[in-house]
PDB file of C-alpha atoms in Angstrom:
ATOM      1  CA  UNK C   1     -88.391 -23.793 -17.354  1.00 52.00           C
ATOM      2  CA  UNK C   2     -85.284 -23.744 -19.919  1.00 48.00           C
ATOM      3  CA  UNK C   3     -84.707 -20.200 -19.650  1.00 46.00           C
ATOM      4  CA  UNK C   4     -85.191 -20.015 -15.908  1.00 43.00           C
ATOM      5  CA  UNK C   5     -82.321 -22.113 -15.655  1.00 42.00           C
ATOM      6  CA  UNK C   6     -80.229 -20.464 -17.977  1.00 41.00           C
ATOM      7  CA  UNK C   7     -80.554 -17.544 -15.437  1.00 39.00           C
ATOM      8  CA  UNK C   8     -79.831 -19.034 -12.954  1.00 37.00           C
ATOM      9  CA  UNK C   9     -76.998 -20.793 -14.059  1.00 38.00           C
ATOM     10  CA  UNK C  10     -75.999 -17.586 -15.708  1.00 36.00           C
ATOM     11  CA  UNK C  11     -76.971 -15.536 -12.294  1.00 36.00           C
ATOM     12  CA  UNK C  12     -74.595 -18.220 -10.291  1.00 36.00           C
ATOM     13  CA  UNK C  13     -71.522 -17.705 -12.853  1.00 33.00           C
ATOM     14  CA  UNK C  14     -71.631 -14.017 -11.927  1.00 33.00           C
ATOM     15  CA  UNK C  15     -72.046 -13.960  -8.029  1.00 37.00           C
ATOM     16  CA  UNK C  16     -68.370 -16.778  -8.255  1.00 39.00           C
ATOM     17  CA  UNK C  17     -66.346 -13.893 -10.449  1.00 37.00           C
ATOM     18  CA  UNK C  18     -65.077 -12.049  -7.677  1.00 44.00           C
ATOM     19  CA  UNK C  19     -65.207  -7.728  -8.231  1.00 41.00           C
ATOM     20  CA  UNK C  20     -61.619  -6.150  -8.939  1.00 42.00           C
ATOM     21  CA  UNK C  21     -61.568  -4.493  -6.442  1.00 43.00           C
ATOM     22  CA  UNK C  22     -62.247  -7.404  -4.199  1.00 42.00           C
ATOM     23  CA  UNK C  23     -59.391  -9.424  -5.900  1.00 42.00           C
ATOM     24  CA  UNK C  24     -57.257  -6.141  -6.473  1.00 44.00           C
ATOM     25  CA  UNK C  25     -57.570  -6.373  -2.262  1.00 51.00           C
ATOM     26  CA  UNK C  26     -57.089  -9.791  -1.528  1.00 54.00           C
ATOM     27  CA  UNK C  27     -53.688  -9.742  -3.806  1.00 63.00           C
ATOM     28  CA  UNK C  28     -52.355  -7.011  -1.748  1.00 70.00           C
ATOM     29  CA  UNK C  29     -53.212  -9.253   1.934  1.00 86.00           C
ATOM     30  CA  UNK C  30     -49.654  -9.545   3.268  1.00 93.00           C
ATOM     31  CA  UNK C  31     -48.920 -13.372   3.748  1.00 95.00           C
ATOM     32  CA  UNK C  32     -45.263 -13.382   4.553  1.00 98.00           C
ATOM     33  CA  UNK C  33     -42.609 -11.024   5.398  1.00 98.00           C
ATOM     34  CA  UNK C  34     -38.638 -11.704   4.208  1.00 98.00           C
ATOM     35  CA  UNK C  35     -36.768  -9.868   6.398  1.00 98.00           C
ATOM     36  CA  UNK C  36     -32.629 -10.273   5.203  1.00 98.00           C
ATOM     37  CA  UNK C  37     -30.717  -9.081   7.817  1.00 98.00           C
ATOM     38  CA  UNK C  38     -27.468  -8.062   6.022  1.00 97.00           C
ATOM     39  CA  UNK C  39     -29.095  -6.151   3.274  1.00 98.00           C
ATOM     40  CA  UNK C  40     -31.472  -4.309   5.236  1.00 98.00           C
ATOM     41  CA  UNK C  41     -34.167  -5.495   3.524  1.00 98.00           C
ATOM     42  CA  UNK C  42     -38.082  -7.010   3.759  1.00 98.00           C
ATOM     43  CA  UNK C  43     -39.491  -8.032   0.988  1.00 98.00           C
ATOM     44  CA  UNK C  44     -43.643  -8.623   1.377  1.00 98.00           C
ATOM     45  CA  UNK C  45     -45.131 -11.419  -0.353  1.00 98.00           C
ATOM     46  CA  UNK C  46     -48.924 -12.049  -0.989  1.00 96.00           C
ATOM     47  CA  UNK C  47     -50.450 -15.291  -0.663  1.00 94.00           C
ATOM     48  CA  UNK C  48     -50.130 -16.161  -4.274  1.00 95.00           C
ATOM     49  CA  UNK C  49     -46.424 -15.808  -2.860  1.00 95.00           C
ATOM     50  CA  UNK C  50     -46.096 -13.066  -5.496  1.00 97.00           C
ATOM     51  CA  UNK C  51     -44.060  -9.752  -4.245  1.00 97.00           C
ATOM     52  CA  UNK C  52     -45.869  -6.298  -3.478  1.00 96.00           C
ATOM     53  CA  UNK C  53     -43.232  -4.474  -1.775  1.00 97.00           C
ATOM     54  CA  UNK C  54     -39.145  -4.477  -0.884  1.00 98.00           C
ATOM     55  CA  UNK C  55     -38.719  -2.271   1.492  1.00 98.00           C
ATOM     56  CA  UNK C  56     -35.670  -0.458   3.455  1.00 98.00           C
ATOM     57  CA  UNK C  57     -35.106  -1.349   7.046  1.00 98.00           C
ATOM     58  CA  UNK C  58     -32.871  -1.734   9.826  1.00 98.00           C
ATOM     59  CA  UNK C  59     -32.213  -4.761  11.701  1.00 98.00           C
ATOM     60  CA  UNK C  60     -30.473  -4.729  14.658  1.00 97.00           C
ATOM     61  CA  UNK C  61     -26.795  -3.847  15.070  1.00 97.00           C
ATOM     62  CA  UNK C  62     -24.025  -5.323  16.374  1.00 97.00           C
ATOM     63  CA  UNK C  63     -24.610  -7.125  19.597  1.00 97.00           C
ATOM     64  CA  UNK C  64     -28.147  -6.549  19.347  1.00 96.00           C
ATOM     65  CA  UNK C  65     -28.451  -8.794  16.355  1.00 97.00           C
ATOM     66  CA  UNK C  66     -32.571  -9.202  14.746  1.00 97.00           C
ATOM     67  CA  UNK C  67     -33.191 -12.839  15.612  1.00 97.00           C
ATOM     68  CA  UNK C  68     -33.254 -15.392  12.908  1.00 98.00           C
ATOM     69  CA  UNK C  69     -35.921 -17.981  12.633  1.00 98.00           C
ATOM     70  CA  UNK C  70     -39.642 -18.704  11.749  1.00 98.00           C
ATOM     71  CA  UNK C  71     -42.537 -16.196  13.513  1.00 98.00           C
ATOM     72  CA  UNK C  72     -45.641 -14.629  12.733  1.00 97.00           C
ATOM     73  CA  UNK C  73     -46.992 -11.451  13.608  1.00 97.00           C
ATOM     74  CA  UNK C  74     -49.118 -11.633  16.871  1.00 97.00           C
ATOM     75  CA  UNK C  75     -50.267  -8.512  17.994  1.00 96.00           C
ATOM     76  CA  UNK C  76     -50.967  -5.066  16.802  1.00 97.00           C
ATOM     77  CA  UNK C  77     -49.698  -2.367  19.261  1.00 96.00           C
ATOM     78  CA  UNK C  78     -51.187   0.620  20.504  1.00 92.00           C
ATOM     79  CA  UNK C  79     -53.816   1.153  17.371  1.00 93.00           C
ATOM     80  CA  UNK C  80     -50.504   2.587  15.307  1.00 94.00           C
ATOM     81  CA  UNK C  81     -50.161   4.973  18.493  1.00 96.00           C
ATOM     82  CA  UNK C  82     -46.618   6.302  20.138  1.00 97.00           C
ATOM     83  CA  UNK C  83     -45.122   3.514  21.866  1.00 97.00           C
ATOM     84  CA  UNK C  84     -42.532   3.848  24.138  1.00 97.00           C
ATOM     85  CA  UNK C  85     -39.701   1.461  23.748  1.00 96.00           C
ATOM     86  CA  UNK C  86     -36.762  -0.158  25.631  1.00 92.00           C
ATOM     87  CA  UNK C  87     -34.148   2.891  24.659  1.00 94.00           C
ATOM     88  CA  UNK C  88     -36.210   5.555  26.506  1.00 96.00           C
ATOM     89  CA  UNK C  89     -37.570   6.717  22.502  1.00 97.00           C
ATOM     90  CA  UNK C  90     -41.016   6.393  21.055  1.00 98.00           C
ATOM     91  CA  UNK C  91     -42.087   4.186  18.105  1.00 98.00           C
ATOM     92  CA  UNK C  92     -45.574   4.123  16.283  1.00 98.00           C
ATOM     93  CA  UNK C  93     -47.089   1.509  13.905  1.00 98.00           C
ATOM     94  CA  UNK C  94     -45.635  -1.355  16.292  1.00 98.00           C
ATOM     95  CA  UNK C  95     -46.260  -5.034  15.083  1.00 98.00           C
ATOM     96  CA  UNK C  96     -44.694  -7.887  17.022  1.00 98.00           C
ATOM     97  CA  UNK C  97     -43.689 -10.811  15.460  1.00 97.00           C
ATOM     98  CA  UNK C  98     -41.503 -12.819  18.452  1.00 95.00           C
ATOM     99  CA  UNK C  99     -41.557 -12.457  22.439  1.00 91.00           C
ATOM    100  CA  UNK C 100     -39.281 -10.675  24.586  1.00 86.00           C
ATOM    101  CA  UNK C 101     -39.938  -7.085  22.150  1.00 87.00           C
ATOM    102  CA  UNK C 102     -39.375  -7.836  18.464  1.00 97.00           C
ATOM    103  CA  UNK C 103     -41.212  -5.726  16.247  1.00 98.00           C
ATOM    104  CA  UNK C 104     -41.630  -3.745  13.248  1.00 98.00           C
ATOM    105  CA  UNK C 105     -41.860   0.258  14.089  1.00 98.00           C
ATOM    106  CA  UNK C 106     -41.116   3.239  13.015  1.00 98.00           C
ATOM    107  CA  UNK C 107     -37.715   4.769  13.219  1.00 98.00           C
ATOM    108  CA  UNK C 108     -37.787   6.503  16.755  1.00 98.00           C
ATOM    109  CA  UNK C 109     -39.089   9.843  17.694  1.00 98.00           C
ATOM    110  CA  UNK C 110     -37.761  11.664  20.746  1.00 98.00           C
ATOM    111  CA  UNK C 111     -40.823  12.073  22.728  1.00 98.00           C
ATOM    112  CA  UNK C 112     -44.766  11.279  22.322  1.00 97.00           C
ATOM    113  CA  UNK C 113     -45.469  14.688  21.052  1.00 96.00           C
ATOM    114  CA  UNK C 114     -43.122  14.812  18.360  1.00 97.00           C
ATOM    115  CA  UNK C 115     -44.545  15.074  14.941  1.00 96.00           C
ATOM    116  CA  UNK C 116     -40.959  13.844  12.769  1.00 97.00           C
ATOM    117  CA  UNK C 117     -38.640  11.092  14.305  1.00 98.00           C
ATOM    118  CA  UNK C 118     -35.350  11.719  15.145  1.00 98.00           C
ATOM    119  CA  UNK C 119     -32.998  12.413  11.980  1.00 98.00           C
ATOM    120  CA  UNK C 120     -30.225  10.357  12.563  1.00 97.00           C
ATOM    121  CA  UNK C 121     -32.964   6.974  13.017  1.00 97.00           C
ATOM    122  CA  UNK C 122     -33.895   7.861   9.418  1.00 97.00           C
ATOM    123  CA  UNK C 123     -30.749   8.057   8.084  1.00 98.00           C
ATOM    124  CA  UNK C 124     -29.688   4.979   9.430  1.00 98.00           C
ATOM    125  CA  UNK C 125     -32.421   2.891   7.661  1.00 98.00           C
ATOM    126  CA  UNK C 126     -30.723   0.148   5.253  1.00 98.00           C
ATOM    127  CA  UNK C 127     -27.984   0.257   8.046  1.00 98.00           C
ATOM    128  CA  UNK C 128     -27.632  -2.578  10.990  1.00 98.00           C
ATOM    129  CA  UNK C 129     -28.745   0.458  13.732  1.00 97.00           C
ATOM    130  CA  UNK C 130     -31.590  -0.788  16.011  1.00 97.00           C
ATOM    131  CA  UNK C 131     -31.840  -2.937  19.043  1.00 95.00           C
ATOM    132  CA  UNK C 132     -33.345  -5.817  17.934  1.00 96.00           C
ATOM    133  CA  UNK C 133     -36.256  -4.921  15.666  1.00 97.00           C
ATOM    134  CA  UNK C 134     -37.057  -3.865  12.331  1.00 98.00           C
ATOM    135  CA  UNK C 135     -37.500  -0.286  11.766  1.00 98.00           C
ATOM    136  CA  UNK C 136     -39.041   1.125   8.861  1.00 98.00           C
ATOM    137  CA  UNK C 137     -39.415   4.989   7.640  1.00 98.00           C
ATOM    138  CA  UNK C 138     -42.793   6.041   8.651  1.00 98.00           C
ATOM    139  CA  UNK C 139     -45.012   5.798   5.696  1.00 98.00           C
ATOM    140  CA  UNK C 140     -43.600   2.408   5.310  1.00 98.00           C
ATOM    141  CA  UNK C 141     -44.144   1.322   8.766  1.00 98.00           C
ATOM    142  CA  UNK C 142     -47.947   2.784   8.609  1.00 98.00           C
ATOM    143  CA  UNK C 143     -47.926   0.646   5.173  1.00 97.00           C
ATOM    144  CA  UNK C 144     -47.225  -2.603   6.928  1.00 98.00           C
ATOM    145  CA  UNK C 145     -49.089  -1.942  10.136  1.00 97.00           C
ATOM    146  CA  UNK C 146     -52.153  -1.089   8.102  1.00 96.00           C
ATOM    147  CA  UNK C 147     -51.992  -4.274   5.728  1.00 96.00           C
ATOM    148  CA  UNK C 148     -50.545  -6.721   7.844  1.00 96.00           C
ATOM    149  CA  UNK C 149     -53.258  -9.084   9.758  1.00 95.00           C
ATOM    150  CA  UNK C 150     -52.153 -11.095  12.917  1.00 96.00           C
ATOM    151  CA  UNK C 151     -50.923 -14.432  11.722  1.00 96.00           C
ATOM    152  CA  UNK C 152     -48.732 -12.843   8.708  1.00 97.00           C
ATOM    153  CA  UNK C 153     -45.623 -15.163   8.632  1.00 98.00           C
ATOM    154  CA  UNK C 154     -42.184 -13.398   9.450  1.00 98.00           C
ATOM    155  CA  UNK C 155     -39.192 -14.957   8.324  1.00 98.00           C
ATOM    156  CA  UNK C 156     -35.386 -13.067   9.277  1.00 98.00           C
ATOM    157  CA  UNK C 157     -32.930 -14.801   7.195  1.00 98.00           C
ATOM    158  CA  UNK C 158     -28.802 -14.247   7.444  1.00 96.00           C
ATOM    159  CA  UNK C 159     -28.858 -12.071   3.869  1.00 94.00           C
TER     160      UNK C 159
END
């Protein structure tokens, strides 16, 4: 009777010890987004608030000013898809994080059928250049679409 419980207490310690590659996943689970405004910045935290990523973006630009506050991410758009946005362009990896059309994209491509975005959108990441939302390159935006679950806290700070 001993050593059955010794194997099963043993047995128990090992199912509690999660896998690496289980924890290795759960530390890369997006819990919050910095977004600084001024520095053209997001910085992605996990929930053991520890930092997996800074990346390059651009907020909105003059007149068209990112909004500051408090959101959370509440829907994915178009399964990473071309999106059409407000500006007649197209955007893919589209996350919203606050009504009336915030979200994080891609810089803009053209049309639906275009394979690279436009050049000047690239250029103009880490510069105050978009409408409103947060634009990413596209590897980063396909990053943080792919990562990101509904419910991911979004803050824009004045930085």
């Amino acid at each position: 009777m001993r050593k059955f419980l010794s194997f099963l207490l043993i047995f128990l310690v090992v199912l509690s010890v999660p896998l690496p590659a289980q924890a290795k996943t759960a530390s890369k689970q997006p819990t919050k987004i910095m977004v600084y405004r001024r520095s053209n910045i997001c910085k992605v935290y996990n929930k053991e608030h520890q930092l997996i990523k800074t990346l390059p973006v651009s907020t909105g630009r003059p007149g068209h000013e990112t909004p500051l506050g408090v959101y959370q991410i509440y829907e994915h758009v178009n399964d990473g898809d071309y999106h059409l946005m407000e500006d007649g362009t197209y955007a893919r990896y589209c996350l919203r994080f606050k009504k009336g059309g915030f979200m994080f994209h891609t810089v803009c491509y053209a049309t639906a059928e275009d394979i690279e975005p436009i050049p000047e959108e690239t250029a103009a990441i880490g510069t105050s250049a978009s409408l409103g939302c947060v634009r990413l390159n596209v590897a980063d935006a396909k990053w943080l679409y792919n990562v990101t679950s509904n419910g991911c806290l979004v803050i824009v700070v004045d930085y």
